[in-house]
């Protein structure tokens, strides 16, 4: 998937500045697509040049002027065409932490435990952000009420996926930490596996 498709998906929520889009990517789109602000701004310029989005300048007192981006008719047609395409392939996991865990028995178990612990803390922090976003979307409604009343349900469905993913990361991290702690204890508390390379 190209970054532009994620940008167009974010702009379905309405007009937004580059800064707003960067925050939106960090808060809500981050559960399925990551991009740095620099990548985002470069893509916005390309998309504007191709007529997929348009920008209008809003003058501000005491702050620099800002540009607000919105989808053009061509951009909306591109979104419809993109949605109609089958996904290229199933998601593949490429996770350096899992490579380190794979090597834990011949490496520094304490270092691996620290990495897993940090990963689990990040997952918990992301889950907390997603839960706050969920509460803002629901506005006191139940999920069933939201799905019956909301103009768009796609953002909530992707948020649900992100929350499930982070909950699974936390469960796996807690299990891995327990198992690594037992292995470190069994190895004499030295924190390093006894097998040699």
mmCIF file with all atom_site columns, C-alpha atoms in Angstrom:
data_model
loop_
_atom_site.group_PDB
_atom_site.id
_atom_site.type_symbol
_atom_site.label_atom_id
_atom_site.label_alt_id
_atom_site.label_comp_id
_atom_site.label_asym_id
_atom_site.label_entity_id
_atom_site.label_seq_id
_atom_site.pdbx_PDB_ins_code
_atom_site.Cartn_x
_atom_site.Cartn_y
_atom_site.Cartn_z
_atom_site.occupancy
_atom_site.B_iso_or_equiv
_atom_site.pdbx_formal_charge
_atom_site.auth_seq_id
_atom_site.auth_comp_id
_atom_site.auth_asym_id
_atom_site.auth_atom_id
_atom_site.pdbx_PDB_model_num
ATOM 1   C CA . UNK A 1 1   ? 0.000   0.000   0.000  1.00 0.00 ? 1   UNK A CA 1
ATOM 2   C CA . UNK A 1 2   ? 1.273   3.456   -0.851 1.00 0.00 ? 2   UNK A CA 1
ATOM 3   C CA . UNK A 1 3   ? 1.380   6.229   1.753  1.00 0.00 ? 3   UNK A CA 1
ATOM 4   C CA . UNK A 1 4   ? -1.003  8.250   -0.413 1.00 0.00 ? 4   UNK A CA 1
ATOM 5   C CA . UNK A 1 5   ? -3.774  5.725   0.182  1.00 0.00 ? 5   UNK A CA 1
ATOM 6   C CA . UNK A 1 6   ? -3.408  6.123   3.943  1.00 0.00 ? 6   UNK A CA 1
ATOM 7   C CA . UNK A 1 7   ? -3.394  9.930   3.523  1.00 0.00 ? 7   UNK A CA 1
ATOM 8   C CA . UNK A 1 8   ? -6.553  9.820   1.420  1.00 0.00 ? 8   UNK A CA 1
ATOM 9   C CA . UNK A 1 9   ? -8.173  7.547   4.014  1.00 0.00 ? 9   UNK A CA 1
ATOM 10  C CA . UNK A 1 10  ? -7.301  10.085  6.723  1.00 0.00 ? 10  UNK A CA 1
ATOM 11  C CA . UNK A 1 11  ? -8.692  12.979  4.631  1.00 0.00 ? 11  UNK A CA 1
ATOM 12  C CA . UNK A 1 12  ? -12.044 11.208  4.407  1.00 0.00 ? 12  UNK A CA 1
ATOM 13  C CA . UNK A 1 13  ? -12.511 12.595  7.928  1.00 0.00 ? 13  UNK A CA 1
ATOM 14  C CA . UNK A 1 14  ? -12.459 16.097  6.431  1.00 0.00 ? 14  UNK A CA 1
ATOM 15  C CA . UNK A 1 15  ? -10.117 18.988  5.746  1.00 0.00 ? 15  UNK A CA 1
ATOM 16  C CA . UNK A 1 16  ? -6.864  18.908  7.723  1.00 0.00 ? 16  UNK A CA 1
ATOM 17  C CA . UNK A 1 17  ? -3.492  20.612  7.916  1.00 0.00 ? 17  UNK A CA 1
ATOM 18  C CA . UNK A 1 18  ? -0.262  18.680  7.567  1.00 0.00 ? 18  UNK A CA 1
ATOM 19  C CA . UNK A 1 19  ? 0.213   19.032  11.320 1.00 0.00 ? 19  UNK A CA 1
ATOM 20  C CA . UNK A 1 20  ? -3.299  17.696  11.987 1.00 0.00 ? 20  UNK A CA 1
ATOM 21  C CA . UNK A 1 21  ? -2.654  14.762  9.662  1.00 0.00 ? 21  UNK A CA 1
ATOM 22  C CA . UNK A 1 22  ? 0.635   13.969  11.432 1.00 0.00 ? 22  UNK A CA 1
ATOM 23  C CA . UNK A 1 23  ? -1.219  13.933  14.771 1.00 0.00 ? 23  UNK A CA 1
ATOM 24  C CA . UNK A 1 24  ? -3.997  11.829  13.268 1.00 0.00 ? 24  UNK A CA 1
ATOM 25  C CA . UNK A 1 25  ? -1.432  9.354   11.918 1.00 0.00 ? 25  UNK A CA 1
ATOM 26  C CA . UNK A 1 26  ? 0.134   9.145   15.370 1.00 0.00 ? 26  UNK A CA 1
ATOM 27  C CA . UNK A 1 27  ? -3.198  8.696   17.169 1.00 0.00 ? 27  UNK A CA 1
ATOM 28  C CA . UNK A 1 28  ? -5.543  6.782   14.902 1.00 0.00 ? 28  UNK A CA 1
ATOM 29  C CA . UNK A 1 29  ? -3.886  5.754   11.651 1.00 0.00 ? 29  UNK A CA 1
ATOM 30  C CA . UNK A 1 30  ? -0.857  4.410   13.537 1.00 0.00 ? 30  UNK A CA 1
ATOM 31  C CA . UNK A 1 31  ? -2.725  1.183   14.199 1.00 0.00 ? 31  UNK A CA 1
ATOM 32  C CA . UNK A 1 32  ? -2.366  0.307   10.499 1.00 0.00 ? 32  UNK A CA 1
ATOM 33  C CA . UNK A 1 33  ? 0.149   2.687   8.890  1.00 0.00 ? 33  UNK A CA 1
ATOM 34  C CA . UNK A 1 34  ? 3.261   4.505   10.091 1.00 0.00 ? 34  UNK A CA 1
ATOM 35  C CA . UNK A 1 35  ? 4.788   7.606   8.509  1.00 0.00 ? 35  UNK A CA 1
ATOM 36  C CA . UNK A 1 36  ? 7.131   10.338  9.692  1.00 0.00 ? 36  UNK A CA 1
ATOM 37  C CA . UNK A 1 37  ? 5.978   13.965  9.397  1.00 0.00 ? 37  UNK A CA 1
ATOM 38  C CA . UNK A 1 38  ? 8.629   14.510  6.688  1.00 0.00 ? 38  UNK A CA 1
ATOM 39  C CA . UNK A 1 39  ? 7.273   11.594  4.622  1.00 0.00 ? 39  UNK A CA 1
ATOM 40  C CA . UNK A 1 40  ? 3.764   12.910  5.106  1.00 0.00 ? 40  UNK A CA 1
ATOM 41  C CA . UNK A 1 41  ? 4.592   16.465  3.960  1.00 0.00 ? 41  UNK A CA 1
ATOM 42  C CA . UNK A 1 42  ? 6.462   15.188  0.878  1.00 0.00 ? 42  UNK A CA 1
ATOM 43  C CA . UNK A 1 43  ? 3.507   12.987  -0.037 1.00 0.00 ? 43  UNK A CA 1
ATOM 44  C CA . UNK A 1 44  ? 1.052   15.868  0.422  1.00 0.00 ? 44  UNK A CA 1
ATOM 45  C CA . UNK A 1 45  ? 3.075   17.961  -2.046 1.00 0.00 ? 45  UNK A CA 1
ATOM 46  C CA . UNK A 1 46  ? 3.120   15.116  -4.608 1.00 0.00 ? 46  UNK A CA 1
ATOM 47  C CA . UNK A 1 47  ? -0.607  14.489  -4.197 1.00 0.00 ? 47  UNK A CA 1
ATOM 48  C CA . UNK A 1 48  ? -1.407  18.182  -4.629 1.00 0.00 ? 48  UNK A CA 1
ATOM 49  C CA . UNK A 1 49  ? 0.735   18.220  -7.781 1.00 0.00 ? 49  UNK A CA 1
ATOM 50  C CA . UNK A 1 50  ? -1.231  15.249  -9.133 1.00 0.00 ? 50  UNK A CA 1
ATOM 51  C CA . UNK A 1 51  ? -4.591  16.858  -8.366 1.00 0.00 ? 51  UNK A CA 1
ATOM 52  C CA . UNK A 1 52  ? -5.656  14.287  -5.754 1.00 0.00 ? 52  UNK A CA 1
ATOM 53  C CA . UNK A 1 53  ? -5.881  16.905  -3.015 1.00 0.00 ? 53  UNK A CA 1
ATOM 54  C CA . UNK A 1 54  ? -6.210  20.630  -2.875 1.00 0.00 ? 54  UNK A CA 1
ATOM 55  C CA . UNK A 1 55  ? -4.870  23.072  -0.311 1.00 0.00 ? 55  UNK A CA 1
ATOM 56  C CA . UNK A 1 56  ? -6.162  26.377  0.923  1.00 0.00 ? 56  UNK A CA 1
ATOM 57  C CA . UNK A 1 57  ? -4.165  28.832  3.028  1.00 0.00 ? 57  UNK A CA 1
ATOM 58  C CA . UNK A 1 58  ? -5.603  29.993  6.338  1.00 0.00 ? 58  UNK A CA 1
ATOM 59  C CA . UNK A 1 59  ? -4.021  33.195  7.637  1.00 0.00 ? 59  UNK A CA 1
ATOM 60  C CA . UNK A 1 60  ? -3.348  33.242  11.374 1.00 0.00 ? 60  UNK A CA 1
ATOM 61  C CA . UNK A 1 61  ? -2.360  36.024  13.711 1.00 0.00 ? 61  UNK A CA 1
ATOM 62  C CA . UNK A 1 62  ? 0.776   35.470  15.803 1.00 0.00 ? 62  UNK A CA 1
ATOM 63  C CA . UNK A 1 63  ? 1.391   32.114  14.120 1.00 0.00 ? 63  UNK A CA 1
ATOM 64  C CA . UNK A 1 64  ? 2.500   31.098  10.648 1.00 0.00 ? 64  UNK A CA 1
ATOM 65  C CA . UNK A 1 65  ? -0.235  30.633  8.072  1.00 0.00 ? 65  UNK A CA 1
ATOM 66  C CA . UNK A 1 66  ? -1.345  27.045  7.627  1.00 0.00 ? 66  UNK A CA 1
ATOM 67  C CA . UNK A 1 67  ? -2.501  25.053  4.649  1.00 0.00 ? 67  UNK A CA 1
ATOM 68  C CA . UNK A 1 68  ? -5.599  22.891  4.948  1.00 0.00 ? 68  UNK A CA 1
ATOM 69  C CA . UNK A 1 69  ? -5.782  19.905  2.618  1.00 0.00 ? 69  UNK A CA 1
ATOM 70  C CA . UNK A 1 70  ? -8.897  18.190  1.308  1.00 0.00 ? 70  UNK A CA 1
ATOM 71  C CA . UNK A 1 71  ? -9.669  15.516  -1.255 1.00 0.00 ? 71  UNK A CA 1
ATOM 72  C CA . UNK A 1 72  ? -10.590 16.603  -4.750 1.00 0.00 ? 72  UNK A CA 1
ATOM 73  C CA . UNK A 1 73  ? -13.108 14.769  -6.918 1.00 0.00 ? 73  UNK A CA 1
ATOM 74  C CA . UNK A 1 74  ? -10.124 13.000  -8.518 1.00 0.00 ? 74  UNK A CA 1
ATOM 75  C CA . UNK A 1 75  ? -8.908  12.050  -5.035 1.00 0.00 ? 75  UNK A CA 1
ATOM 76  C CA . UNK A 1 76  ? -12.281 10.553  -4.132 1.00 0.00 ? 76  UNK A CA 1
ATOM 77  C CA . UNK A 1 77  ? -12.277 8.584   -7.388 1.00 0.00 ? 77  UNK A CA 1
ATOM 78  C CA . UNK A 1 78  ? -8.774  7.338   -6.509 1.00 0.00 ? 78  UNK A CA 1
ATOM 79  C CA . UNK A 1 79  ? -10.025 6.222   -3.078 1.00 0.00 ? 79  UNK A CA 1
ATOM 80  C CA . UNK A 1 80  ? -12.919 4.297   -4.677 1.00 0.00 ? 80  UNK A CA 1
ATOM 81  C CA . UNK A 1 81  ? -10.543 2.668   -7.182 1.00 0.00 ? 81  UNK A CA 1
ATOM 82  C CA . UNK A 1 82  ? -8.096  1.747   -4.421 1.00 0.00 ? 82  UNK A CA 1
ATOM 83  C CA . UNK A 1 83  ? -10.827 0.180   -2.261 1.00 0.00 ? 83  UNK A CA 1
ATOM 84  C CA . UNK A 1 84  ? -11.971 -1.947  -5.215 1.00 0.00 ? 84  UNK A CA 1
ATOM 85  C CA . UNK A 1 85  ? -8.465  -3.470  -5.663 1.00 0.00 ? 85  UNK A CA 1
ATOM 86  C CA . UNK A 1 86  ? -7.683  -6.690  -3.806 1.00 0.00 ? 86  UNK A CA 1
ATOM 87  C CA . UNK A 1 87  ? -4.980  -6.335  -1.125 1.00 0.00 ? 87  UNK A CA 1
ATOM 88  C CA . UNK A 1 88  ? -1.535  -7.057  -2.580 1.00 0.00 ? 88  UNK A CA 1
ATOM 89  C CA . UNK A 1 89  ? -0.734  -9.835  -0.092 1.00 0.00 ? 89  UNK A CA 1
ATOM 90  C CA . UNK A 1 90  ? -1.270  -10.764 3.533  1.00 0.00 ? 90  UNK A CA 1
ATOM 91  C CA . UNK A 1 91  ? 0.594   -8.721  6.109  1.00 0.00 ? 91  UNK A CA 1
ATOM 92  C CA . UNK A 1 92  ? 4.101   -10.026 6.791  1.00 0.00 ? 92  UNK A CA 1
ATOM 93  C CA . UNK A 1 93  ? 5.716   -9.619  10.196 1.00 0.00 ? 93  UNK A CA 1
ATOM 94  C CA . UNK A 1 94  ? 9.232   -8.164  10.209 1.00 0.00 ? 94  UNK A CA 1
ATOM 95  C CA . UNK A 1 95  ? 10.084  -7.635  13.849 1.00 0.00 ? 95  UNK A CA 1
ATOM 96  C CA . UNK A 1 96  ? 13.662  -7.263  15.093 1.00 0.00 ? 96  UNK A CA 1
ATOM 97  C CA . UNK A 1 97  ? 12.537  -7.997  18.654 1.00 0.00 ? 97  UNK A CA 1
ATOM 98  C CA . UNK A 1 98  ? 11.396  -11.465 17.592 1.00 0.00 ? 98  UNK A CA 1
ATOM 99  C CA . UNK A 1 99  ? 14.800  -12.120 16.022 1.00 0.00 ? 99  UNK A CA 1
ATOM 100 C CA . UNK A 1 100 ? 16.441  -11.210 19.353 1.00 0.00 ? 100 UNK A CA 1
ATOM 101 C CA . UNK A 1 101 ? 14.007  -13.476 21.228 1.00 0.00 ? 101 UNK A CA 1
ATOM 102 C CA . UNK A 1 102 ? 14.817  -16.281 18.781 1.00 0.00 ? 102 UNK A CA 1
ATOM 103 C CA . UNK A 1 103 ? 18.491  -15.912 19.806 1.00 0.00 ? 103 UNK A CA 1
ATOM 104 C CA . UNK A 1 104 ? 17.860  -15.587 23.559 1.00 0.00 ? 104 UNK A CA 1
ATOM 105 C CA . UNK A 1 105 ? 19.272  -19.017 24.386 1.00 0.00 ? 105 UNK A CA 1
ATOM 106 C CA . UNK A 1 106 ? 22.730  -18.140 23.100 1.00 0.00 ? 106 UNK A CA 1
ATOM 107 C CA . UNK A 1 107 ? 22.741  -14.483 24.066 1.00 0.00 ? 107 UNK A CA 1
ATOM 108 C CA . UNK A 1 108 ? 22.134  -12.178 27.003 1.00 0.00 ? 108 UNK A CA 1
ATOM 109 C CA . UNK A 1 109 ? 18.737  -13.192 28.405 1.00 0.00 ? 109 UNK A CA 1
ATOM 110 C CA . UNK A 1 110 ? 18.564  -10.085 30.600 1.00 0.00 ? 110 UNK A CA 1
ATOM 111 C CA . UNK A 1 111 ? 19.022  -7.842  27.547 1.00 0.00 ? 111 UNK A CA 1
ATOM 112 C CA . UNK A 1 112 ? 16.254  -9.724  25.747 1.00 0.00 ? 112 UNK A CA 1
ATOM 113 C CA . UNK A 1 113 ? 14.007  -9.442  28.807 1.00 0.00 ? 113 UNK A CA 1
ATOM 114 C CA . UNK A 1 114 ? 14.641  -5.688  28.914 1.00 0.00 ? 114 UNK A CA 1
ATOM 115 C CA . UNK A 1 115 ? 13.728  -5.380  25.222 1.00 0.00 ? 115 UNK A CA 1
ATOM 116 C CA . UNK A 1 116 ? 10.536  -7.419  25.690 1.00 0.00 ? 116 UNK A CA 1
ATOM 117 C CA . UNK A 1 117 ? 9.626   -5.363  28.757 1.00 0.00 ? 117 UNK A CA 1
ATOM 118 C CA . UNK A 1 118 ? 10.078  -2.109  26.838 1.00 0.00 ? 118 UNK A CA 1
ATOM 119 C CA . UNK A 1 119 ? 8.010   -3.481  23.941 1.00 0.00 ? 119 UNK A CA 1
ATOM 120 C CA . UNK A 1 120 ? 5.230   -4.457  26.353 1.00 0.00 ? 120 UNK A CA 1
ATOM 121 C CA . UNK A 1 121 ? 5.248   -0.985  27.952 1.00 0.00 ? 121 UNK A CA 1
ATOM 122 C CA . UNK A 1 122 ? 4.985   0.634   24.495 1.00 0.00 ? 122 UNK A CA 1
ATOM 123 C CA . UNK A 1 123 ? 2.038   -1.629  23.672 1.00 0.00 ? 123 UNK A CA 1
ATOM 124 C CA . UNK A 1 124 ? 0.305   -0.662  26.929 1.00 0.00 ? 124 UNK A CA 1
ATOM 125 C CA . UNK A 1 125 ? 0.841   3.051   26.199 1.00 0.00 ? 125 UNK A CA 1
ATOM 126 C CA . UNK A 1 126 ? -0.533  2.676   22.657 1.00 0.00 ? 126 UNK A CA 1
ATOM 127 C CA . UNK A 1 127 ? -3.516  0.725   23.957 1.00 0.00 ? 127 UNK A CA 1
ATOM 128 C CA . UNK A 1 128 ? -4.254  3.521   26.452 1.00 0.00 ? 128 UNK A CA 1
ATOM 129 C CA . UNK A 1 129 ? -4.154  6.107   23.608 1.00 0.00 ? 129 UNK A CA 1
ATOM 130 C CA . UNK A 1 130 ? -6.455  3.945   21.495 1.00 0.00 ? 130 UNK A CA 1
ATOM 131 C CA . UNK A 1 131 ? -8.881  3.540   24.392 1.00 0.00 ? 131 UNK A CA 1
ATOM 132 C CA . UNK A 1 132 ? -9.034  7.330   24.836 1.00 0.00 ? 132 UNK A CA 1
ATOM 133 C CA . UNK A 1 133 ? -9.708  7.694   21.107 1.00 0.00 ? 133 UNK A CA 1
ATOM 134 C CA . UNK A 1 134 ? -12.424 5.026   21.336 1.00 0.00 ? 134 UNK A CA 1
ATOM 135 C CA . UNK A 1 135 ? -14.094 6.954   24.184 1.00 0.00 ? 135 UNK A CA 1
ATOM 136 C CA . UNK A 1 136 ? -14.044 10.149  22.073 1.00 0.00 ? 136 UNK A CA 1
ATOM 137 C CA . UNK A 1 137 ? -15.579 8.331   19.105 1.00 0.00 ? 137 UNK A CA 1
ATOM 138 C CA . UNK A 1 138 ? -18.294 6.662   21.174 1.00 0.00 ? 138 UNK A CA 1
ATOM 139 C CA . UNK A 1 139 ? -19.278 9.852   23.059 1.00 0.00 ? 139 UNK A CA 1
ATOM 140 C CA . UNK A 1 140 ? -21.113 7.815   25.703 1.00 0.00 ? 140 UNK A CA 1
ATOM 141 C CA . UNK A 1 141 ? -22.760 5.467   23.188 1.00 0.00 ? 141 UNK A CA 1
ATOM 142 C CA . UNK A 1 142 ? -22.413 1.702   23.171 1.00 0.00 ? 142 UNK A CA 1
ATOM 143 C CA . UNK A 1 143 ? -20.571 0.127   20.255 1.00 0.00 ? 143 UNK A CA 1
ATOM 144 C CA . UNK A 1 144 ? -23.880 -1.114  18.826 1.00 0.00 ? 144 UNK A CA 1
ATOM 145 C CA . UNK A 1 145 ? -25.299 2.423   18.999 1.00 0.00 ? 145 UNK A CA 1
ATOM 146 C CA . UNK A 1 146 ? -22.176 3.789   17.331 1.00 0.00 ? 146 UNK A CA 1
ATOM 147 C CA . UNK A 1 147 ? -22.398 1.291   14.464 1.00 0.00 ? 147 UNK A CA 1
ATOM 148 C CA . UNK A 1 148 ? -26.084 2.112   13.962 1.00 0.00 ? 148 UNK A CA 1
ATOM 149 C CA . UNK A 1 149 ? -25.713 5.904   14.149 1.00 0.00 ? 149 UNK A CA 1
ATOM 150 C CA . UNK A 1 150 ? -22.235 6.861   12.908 1.00 0.00 ? 150 UNK A CA 1
ATOM 151 C CA . UNK A 1 151 ? -21.835 8.307   9.437  1.00 0.00 ? 151 UNK A CA 1
ATOM 152 C CA . UNK A 1 152 ? -18.623 6.255   8.938  1.00 0.00 ? 152 UNK A CA 1
ATOM 153 C CA . UNK A 1 153 ? -17.715 3.021   10.722 1.00 0.00 ? 153 UNK A CA 1
ATOM 154 C CA . UNK A 1 154 ? -14.350 2.311   9.045  1.00 0.00 ? 154 UNK A CA 1
ATOM 155 C CA . UNK A 1 155 ? -12.300 4.386   11.527 1.00 0.00 ? 155 UNK A CA 1
ATOM 156 C CA . UNK A 1 156 ? -13.815 2.523   14.472 1.00 0.00 ? 156 UNK A CA 1
ATOM 157 C CA . UNK A 1 157 ? -13.246 -0.882  12.888 1.00 0.00 ? 157 UNK A CA 1
ATOM 158 C CA . UNK A 1 158 ? -9.562  -0.087  12.274 1.00 0.00 ? 158 UNK A CA 1
ATOM 159 C CA . UNK A 1 159 ? -9.280  1.244   15.824 1.00 0.00 ? 159 UNK A CA 1
ATOM 160 C CA . UNK A 1 160 ? -10.717 -2.040  17.133 1.00 0.00 ? 160 UNK A CA 1
ATOM 161 C CA . UNK A 1 161 ? -8.051  -3.936  15.169 1.00 0.00 ? 161 UNK A CA 1
ATOM 162 C CA . UNK A 1 162 ? -5.302  -1.750  16.623 1.00 0.00 ? 162 UNK A CA 1
ATOM 163 C CA . UNK A 1 163 ? -6.614  -2.306  20.155 1.00 0.00 ? 163 UNK A CA 1
ATOM 164 C CA . UNK A 1 164 ? -6.783  -6.080  19.665 1.00 0.00 ? 164 UNK A CA 1
ATOM 165 C CA . UNK A 1 165 ? -3.243  -6.073  18.259 1.00 0.00 ? 165 UNK A CA 1
ATOM 166 C CA . UNK A 1 166 ? -1.832  -4.167  21.257 1.00 0.00 ? 166 UNK A CA 1
ATOM 167 C CA . UNK A 1 167 ? -3.707  -6.386  23.735 1.00 0.00 ? 167 UNK A CA 1
ATOM 168 C CA . UNK A 1 168 ? -2.128  -9.418  22.081 1.00 0.00 ? 168 UNK A CA 1
ATOM 169 C CA . UNK A 1 169 ? 1.311   -7.728  22.214 1.00 0.00 ? 169 UNK A CA 1
ATOM 170 C CA . UNK A 1 170 ? 0.828   -7.227  25.965 1.00 0.00 ? 170 UNK A CA 1
ATOM 171 C CA . UNK A 1 171 ? -0.293  -10.832 26.529 1.00 0.00 ? 171 UNK A CA 1
ATOM 172 C CA . UNK A 1 172 ? 2.639   -12.200 24.539 1.00 0.00 ? 172 UNK A CA 1
ATOM 173 C CA . UNK A 1 173 ? 5.097   -9.858  26.302 1.00 0.00 ? 173 UNK A CA 1
ATOM 174 C CA . UNK A 1 174 ? 3.913   -10.902 29.753 1.00 0.00 ? 174 UNK A CA 1
ATOM 175 C CA . UNK A 1 175 ? 4.184   -14.591 28.813 1.00 0.00 ? 175 UNK A CA 1
ATOM 176 C CA . UNK A 1 176 ? 7.637   -14.150 27.264 1.00 0.00 ? 176 UNK A CA 1
ATOM 177 C CA . UNK A 1 177 ? 8.890   -12.245 30.322 1.00 0.00 ? 177 UNK A CA 1
ATOM 178 C CA . UNK A 1 178 ? 7.761   -15.046 32.661 1.00 0.00 ? 178 UNK A CA 1
ATOM 179 C CA . UNK A 1 179 ? 9.406   -17.723 30.517 1.00 0.00 ? 179 UNK A CA 1
ATOM 180 C CA . UNK A 1 180 ? 12.647  -15.759 30.092 1.00 0.00 ? 180 UNK A CA 1
ATOM 181 C CA . UNK A 1 181 ? 12.799  -15.136 33.852 1.00 0.00 ? 181 UNK A CA 1
ATOM 182 C CA . UNK A 1 182 ? 12.483  -18.876 34.518 1.00 0.00 ? 182 UNK A CA 1
ATOM 183 C CA . UNK A 1 183 ? 15.204  -19.611 31.953 1.00 0.00 ? 183 UNK A CA 1
ATOM 184 C CA . UNK A 1 184 ? 17.526  -17.038 33.541 1.00 0.00 ? 184 UNK A CA 1
ATOM 185 C CA . UNK A 1 185 ? 16.915  -18.581 36.990 1.00 0.00 ? 185 UNK A CA 1
ATOM 186 C CA . UNK A 1 186 ? 17.522  -22.093 35.655 1.00 0.00 ? 186 UNK A CA 1
ATOM 187 C CA . UNK A 1 187 ? 20.806  -20.905 34.112 1.00 0.00 ? 187 UNK A CA 1
ATOM 188 C CA . UNK A 1 188 ? 22.060  -20.043 37.597 1.00 0.00 ? 188 UNK A CA 1
ATOM 189 C CA . UNK A 1 189 ? 20.856  -16.454 37.695 1.00 0.00 ? 189 UNK A CA 1
ATOM 190 C CA . UNK A 1 190 ? 23.750  -15.371 35.499 1.00 0.00 ? 190 UNK A CA 1
ATOM 191 C CA . UNK A 1 191 ? 21.340  -13.910 32.908 1.00 0.00 ? 191 UNK A CA 1
ATOM 192 C CA . UNK A 1 192 ? 23.235  -15.673 30.109 1.00 0.00 ? 192 UNK A CA 1
ATOM 193 C CA . UNK A 1 193 ? 22.346  -19.009 28.615 1.00 0.00 ? 193 UNK A CA 1
ATOM 194 C CA . UNK A 1 194 ? 24.712  -21.883 29.268 1.00 0.00 ? 194 UNK A CA 1
ATOM 195 C CA . UNK A 1 195 ? 24.857  -23.155 25.699 1.00 0.00 ? 195 UNK A CA 1
ATOM 196 C CA . UNK A 1 196 ? 27.731  -21.940 23.562 1.00 0.00 ? 196 UNK A CA 1
ATOM 197 C CA . UNK A 1 197 ? 27.782  -20.966 19.917 1.00 0.00 ? 197 UNK A CA 1
#
